[in-house]
Amino acid sequence: MQKARNPDWLLLRTPSQGYAQAMSEFTPTERTKVRRKPDRGTYNRELIYSILDEAFVCQVGFIADGLPYVVPTNYVRVGDKLFLHGSTASRLMRTLGSGAPFCLNVTLLDGIVLSPTATGHSVNYRSVVVMGKAEQILDSQAKLDAMRDFVEYVIRGRWADVRPPSEQELKGTMVLSVPLVEVSSKVRTGFAVDAGDEYAGSGWTGVIPFKWTAQTPIPDPRGNAATQVPANVAKYSRPQ
């Protein structure tokens, strides 16, 4: 049986005040230092965690059998770690579980920037890059706890409404822990940066804002028709 956990799931994912004050910035390394447009780079822990907590899918780059791969997957942040999970048969999980180095990226698109010049167009975004190595979570209770964190990250309150993983499902799932040590963020905001005389043309300039919003839920035809759409589904938003 699963042991009781902190009922306030958000507290598990947020550093304590003292920790946040002491570790408010990640230390840039040769691998994470932002070199291209460094004014857009930041190592602020609070900002980086806010991006990670809003995003849903990451891209993981790694080398397997001498070939490069980039694989999308989801994750959850718990304190100063990320957790990844997947099938034990997955090439991604097998490679990362062996301790191989990898790079993980998360990007949120905030807007399309329309410029007066063809080459001046851009996007507003918030992105995070994580470099590191992963460690397998072998303890069965720790794996179950991590699976709960995954479900609650997808939609808060969902764990109580669904069947928990069976022993066989847990055996077939690999859970990896990624310490957040080498991390950086890059953010772009605002309008185009063309010279002022470029704006004499007739083309419209500005920003088309983007925001990820949930649409009306679609019920599964195999589900219980008598079950009403719960508030955490009907009013879904990110971050959770």
Tab-separated table of C-alpha atoms in Angstrom:
chain	number	residue	atom	x	y	z
A	1	MET	CA	0.000	0.000	0.000
A	2	GLN	CA	1.267	3.465	-0.814
A	3	LYS	CA	2.387	5.489	2.147
A	4	ALA	CA	0.811	8.863	2.766
A	5	ARG	CA	2.426	11.818	1.049
A	6	ASN	CA	2.232	15.515	1.542
A	7	PRO	CA	-1.321	16.452	0.488
A	8	ASP	CA	-0.137	19.735	-0.961
A	9	TRP	CA	1.553	18.384	-4.076
A	10	LEU	CA	2.815	21.821	-5.092
A	11	LEU	CA	5.035	22.000	-2.009
A	12	LEU	CA	6.903	18.942	-3.237
A	13	ARG	CA	7.869	20.802	-6.377
A	14	THR	CA	8.786	24.179	-4.901
A	15	PRO	CA	12.040	24.871	-3.005
A	16	SER	CA	11.738	26.123	0.544
A	17	GLN	CA	12.179	29.851	1.068
A	18	GLY	CA	15.592	29.413	2.662
A	19	TYR	CA	16.754	27.129	-0.116
A	20	ALA	CA	15.495	29.499	-2.798
A	21	GLN	CA	17.271	32.450	-1.206
A	22	ALA	CA	20.538	30.559	-0.883
A	23	MET	CA	20.397	29.056	-4.364
A	24	SER	CA	18.594	31.716	-6.382
A	25	GLU	CA	20.933	31.379	-9.375
A	26	PHE	CA	22.353	28.399	-11.230
A	27	THR	CA	26.084	28.702	-11.797
A	28	PRO	CA	26.779	28.843	-15.548
A	29	THR	CA	29.299	26.336	-16.851
A	30	GLU	CA	31.160	26.076	-20.137
A	31	ARG	CA	28.304	23.903	-21.387
A	32	THR	CA	25.398	26.063	-20.198
A	33	LYS	CA	26.735	29.602	-20.588
A	34	VAL	CA	24.603	31.531	-23.085
A	35	ARG	CA	26.930	32.915	-25.750
A	36	ARG	CA	24.633	33.912	-28.605
A	37	LYS	CA	22.760	37.041	-27.469
A	38	PRO	CA	23.854	36.632	-23.837
A	39	ASP	CA	21.521	39.454	-22.772
A	40	ARG	CA	18.662	37.016	-23.284
A	41	GLY	CA	20.274	34.403	-21.067
A	42	THR	CA	19.378	33.922	-17.434
A	43	TYR	CA	20.286	31.452	-14.719
A	44	ASN	CA	17.582	32.534	-12.308
A	45	ARG	CA	16.260	29.458	-10.547
A	46	GLU	CA	12.755	30.807	-9.965
A	47	LEU	CA	12.309	31.746	-13.630
A	48	ILE	CA	13.719	28.441	-14.844
A	49	TYR	CA	11.441	26.464	-12.543
A	50	SER	CA	8.425	28.479	-13.699
A	51	ILE	CA	9.200	27.560	-17.324
A	52	LEU	CA	9.702	23.904	-16.478
A	53	ASP	CA	6.461	23.829	-14.508
A	54	GLU	CA	4.419	25.378	-17.312
A	55	ALA	CA	5.816	23.279	-20.137
A	56	PHE	CA	4.634	19.764	-20.798
A	57	VAL	CA	7.002	18.129	-23.280
A	58	CYS	CA	10.786	18.184	-23.434
A	59	GLN	CA	13.202	17.149	-26.175
A	60	VAL	CA	16.069	14.899	-25.085
A	61	GLY	CA	19.236	14.685	-27.158
A	62	PHE	CA	21.589	11.724	-26.659
A	63	ILE	CA	23.998	9.398	-28.450
A	64	ALA	CA	23.204	5.693	-28.846
A	65	ASP	CA	25.272	3.229	-30.867
A	66	GLY	CA	27.270	6.125	-32.268
A	67	LEU	CA	24.227	7.912	-33.685
A	68	PRO	CA	22.550	11.116	-32.452
A	69	TYR	CA	18.874	11.044	-31.444
A	70	VAL	CA	16.415	13.653	-30.229
A	71	VAL	CA	13.318	12.199	-28.591
A	72	PRO	CA	10.299	14.022	-27.169
A	73	THR	CA	9.016	12.911	-23.792
A	74	ASN	CA	7.311	14.358	-20.758
A	75	TYR	CA	8.745	14.962	-17.311
A	76	VAL	CA	7.951	16.315	-13.888
A	77	ARG	CA	9.973	18.609	-11.665
A	78	VAL	CA	10.128	17.688	-7.998
A	79	GLY	CA	12.191	20.213	-6.071
A	80	ASP	CA	15.624	20.457	-7.642
A	81	LYS	CA	15.261	17.321	-9.764
A	82	LEU	CA	13.491	16.274	-12.923
A	83	PHE	CA	11.983	12.823	-13.261
A	84	LEU	CA	11.654	11.031	-16.585
A	85	HIS	CA	9.821	7.772	-17.136
A	86	GLY	CA	9.230	5.298	-19.909
A	87	SER	CA	9.276	1.656	-20.912
A	88	THR	CA	12.272	-0.385	-19.830
A	89	ALA	CA	12.504	-1.409	-23.513
A	90	SER	CA	12.857	2.201	-24.666
A	91	ARG	CA	16.161	3.142	-26.300
A	92	LEU	CA	15.931	6.555	-24.643
A	93	MET	CA	15.433	5.102	-21.181
A	94	ARG	CA	18.030	2.368	-21.603
A	95	THR	CA	20.624	4.873	-22.769
A	96	LEU	CA	19.938	7.474	-20.097
A	97	GLY	CA	19.617	4.759	-17.453
A	98	SER	CA	23.176	3.636	-18.252
A	99	GLY	CA	24.468	7.016	-17.103
A	100	ALA	CA	25.140	8.403	-20.579
A	101	PRO	CA	25.288	12.212	-20.814
A	102	PHE	CA	22.380	13.976	-22.477
A	103	CYS	CA	20.886	17.395	-23.159
A	104	LEU	CA	17.260	18.279	-22.418
A	105	ASN	CA	15.361	21.256	-23.811
A	106	VAL	CA	11.996	22.838	-23.059
A	107	THR	CA	10.573	25.740	-25.077
A	108	LEU	CA	7.420	27.806	-24.654
A	109	LEU	CA	6.314	29.851	-27.675
A	110	ASP	CA	4.930	33.209	-26.526
A	111	GLY	CA	4.537	35.043	-29.823
A	112	ILE	CA	5.472	35.487	-33.478
A	113	VAL	CA	7.349	38.716	-34.139
A	114	LEU	CA	6.575	40.368	-37.486
A	115	SER	CA	9.352	42.573	-38.765
A	116	PRO	CA	9.519	45.093	-41.621
A	117	THR	CA	12.323	42.980	-43.137
A	118	ALA	CA	12.276	39.342	-44.211
A	119	THR	CA	15.277	38.458	-42.056
A	120	GLY	CA	14.073	40.418	-39.042
A	121	HIS	CA	11.155	38.132	-38.183
A	122	SER	CA	11.526	36.259	-34.923
A	123	VAL	CA	9.608	34.638	-32.079
A	124	ASN	CA	9.157	35.459	-28.433
A	125	TYR	CA	9.911	32.448	-26.298
A	126	ARG	CA	11.045	31.070	-22.958
A	127	SER	CA	13.415	28.131	-23.072
A	128	VAL	CA	15.451	25.987	-20.703
A	129	VAL	CA	18.438	23.745	-21.403
A	130	VAL	CA	19.508	21.059	-18.932
A	131	MET	CA	22.788	19.153	-19.239
A	132	GLY	CA	23.492	16.119	-17.129
A	133	LYS	CA	23.239	12.441	-16.379
A	134	ALA	CA	20.335	10.480	-14.965
A	135	GLU	CA	20.090	7.936	-12.172
A	136	GLN	CA	17.627	5.076	-12.074
A	137	ILE	CA	15.068	5.000	-9.266
A	138	LEU	CA	15.077	1.377	-8.138
A	139	ASP	CA	13.128	1.501	-4.884
A	140	SER	CA	9.549	0.416	-5.615
A	141	GLN	CA	7.973	2.965	-3.268
A	142	ALA	CA	10.064	5.780	-4.712
A	143	LYS	CA	8.995	4.713	-8.206
A	144	LEU	CA	5.349	4.713	-7.161
A	145	ASP	CA	5.761	8.160	-5.608
A	146	ALA	CA	7.311	9.413	-8.840
A	147	MET	CA	4.453	7.973	-10.878
A	148	ARG	CA	2.042	9.882	-8.685
A	149	ASP	CA	4.033	13.041	-9.333
A	150	PHE	CA	3.804	12.427	-13.092
A	151	VAL	CA	0.033	12.024	-12.981
A	152	GLU	CA	-0.436	15.054	-10.751
A	153	TYR	CA	1.800	17.115	-13.022
A	154	VAL	CA	-0.427	16.279	-15.959
A	155	ILE	CA	-3.577	17.198	-14.056
A	156	ARG	CA	-3.828	18.049	-10.380
A	157	GLY	CA	-6.084	15.748	-8.372
A	158	ARG	CA	-6.149	12.985	-10.995
A	159	TRP	CA	-4.278	10.376	-8.938
A	160	ALA	CA	-7.244	9.915	-6.596
A	161	ASP	CA	-9.579	9.208	-9.544
A	162	VAL	CA	-7.634	6.484	-11.339
A	163	ARG	CA	-6.259	3.007	-10.686
A	164	PRO	CA	-2.652	3.193	-9.487
A	165	PRO	CA	0.051	1.278	-11.376
A	166	SER	CA	0.106	-2.463	-10.849
A	167	GLU	CA	3.260	-4.254	-9.736
A	168	GLN	CA	3.764	-5.506	-13.277
A	169	GLU	CA	3.326	-2.006	-14.715
A	170	LEU	CA	5.896	-0.646	-12.287
A	171	LYS	CA	8.362	-3.379	-13.242
A	172	GLY	CA	7.947	-2.470	-16.897
A	173	THR	CA	8.529	1.241	-16.232
A	174	MET	CA	11.909	2.876	-15.752
A	175	VAL	CA	12.000	6.061	-13.695
A	176	LEU	CA	15.045	8.326	-13.937
A	177	SER	CA	16.111	11.152	-11.670
A	178	VAL	CA	17.941	14.121	-13.185
A	179	PRO	CA	19.586	16.537	-10.712
A	180	LEU	CA	19.202	20.144	-11.839
A	181	VAL	CA	22.796	21.362	-11.720
A	182	GLU	CA	23.866	22.530	-15.189
A	183	VAL	CA	20.899	24.609	-16.295
A	184	SER	CA	20.353	27.806	-18.259
A	185	SER	CA	17.440	29.697	-19.723
A	186	LYS	CA	16.999	32.011	-22.683
A	187	VAL	CA	14.081	34.400	-23.116
A	188	ARG	CA	13.039	36.771	-25.886
A	189	THR	CA	10.348	39.414	-25.479
A	190	GLY	CA	9.245	42.519	-27.339
A	191	PHE	CA	9.112	43.624	-30.957
A	192	ALA	CA	11.430	43.416	-33.948
A	193	VAL	CA	14.845	45.018	-33.626
A	194	ASP	CA	15.241	46.463	-37.137
A	195	ALA	CA	16.609	49.953	-37.671
A	196	GLY	CA	14.033	52.739	-37.514
A	197	ASP	CA	14.233	53.596	-41.220
A	198	GLU	CA	13.048	50.087	-42.085
A	199	TYR	CA	9.560	50.903	-40.794
A	200	ALA	CA	8.669	53.222	-43.657
A	201	GLY	CA	7.153	50.357	-45.656
A	202	SER	CA	3.478	49.347	-45.739
A	203	GLY	CA	3.857	45.917	-44.121
A	204	TRP	CA	2.213	45.491	-40.708
A	205	THR	CA	4.664	45.004	-37.853
A	206	GLY	CA	4.048	43.758	-34.359
A	207	VAL	CA	3.598	40.584	-32.335
A	208	ILE	CA	1.031	37.799	-32.617
A	209	PRO	CA	0.778	36.557	-29.012
A	210	PHE	CA	0.483	32.844	-28.336
A	211	LYS	CA	-1.025	31.193	-25.300
A	212	TRP	CA	-1.549	27.494	-24.694
A	213	THR	CA	-5.146	27.007	-23.594
A	214	ALA	CA	-7.257	23.891	-23.162
A	215	GLN	CA	-10.299	23.346	-25.347
A	216	THR	CA	-13.642	21.760	-24.416
A	217	PRO	CA	-13.049	18.237	-23.044
A	218	ILE	CA	-14.227	15.355	-25.277
A	219	PRO	CA	-15.616	12.367	-23.337
A	220	ASP	CA	-14.370	8.868	-24.118
A	221	PRO	CA	-17.336	6.894	-25.551
A	222	ARG	CA	-16.263	3.897	-23.454
A	223	GLY	CA	-16.383	5.905	-20.236
A	224	ASN	CA	-19.186	6.088	-17.690
A	225	ALA	CA	-21.762	8.383	-19.294
A	226	ALA	CA	-23.121	9.282	-15.882
A	227	THR	CA	-19.820	10.778	-14.750
A	228	GLN	CA	-19.810	14.555	-14.948
A	229	VAL	CA	-16.740	16.420	-16.193
A	230	PRO	CA	-14.840	17.351	-13.014
A	231	ALA	CA	-13.664	20.904	-12.377
A	232	ASN	CA	-9.977	20.039	-12.771
A	233	VAL	CA	-10.749	18.821	-16.308
A	234	ALA	CA	-13.315	21.442	-17.323
A	235	LYS	CA	-11.100	24.312	-16.110
A	236	TYR	CA	-7.760	22.842	-17.085
A	237	SER	CA	-4.820	25.216	-17.385
A	238	ARG	CA	-1.043	25.223	-17.052
A	239	PRO	CA	0.891	25.295	-14.884
A	240	GLN	CA	-0.878	22.859	-12.619
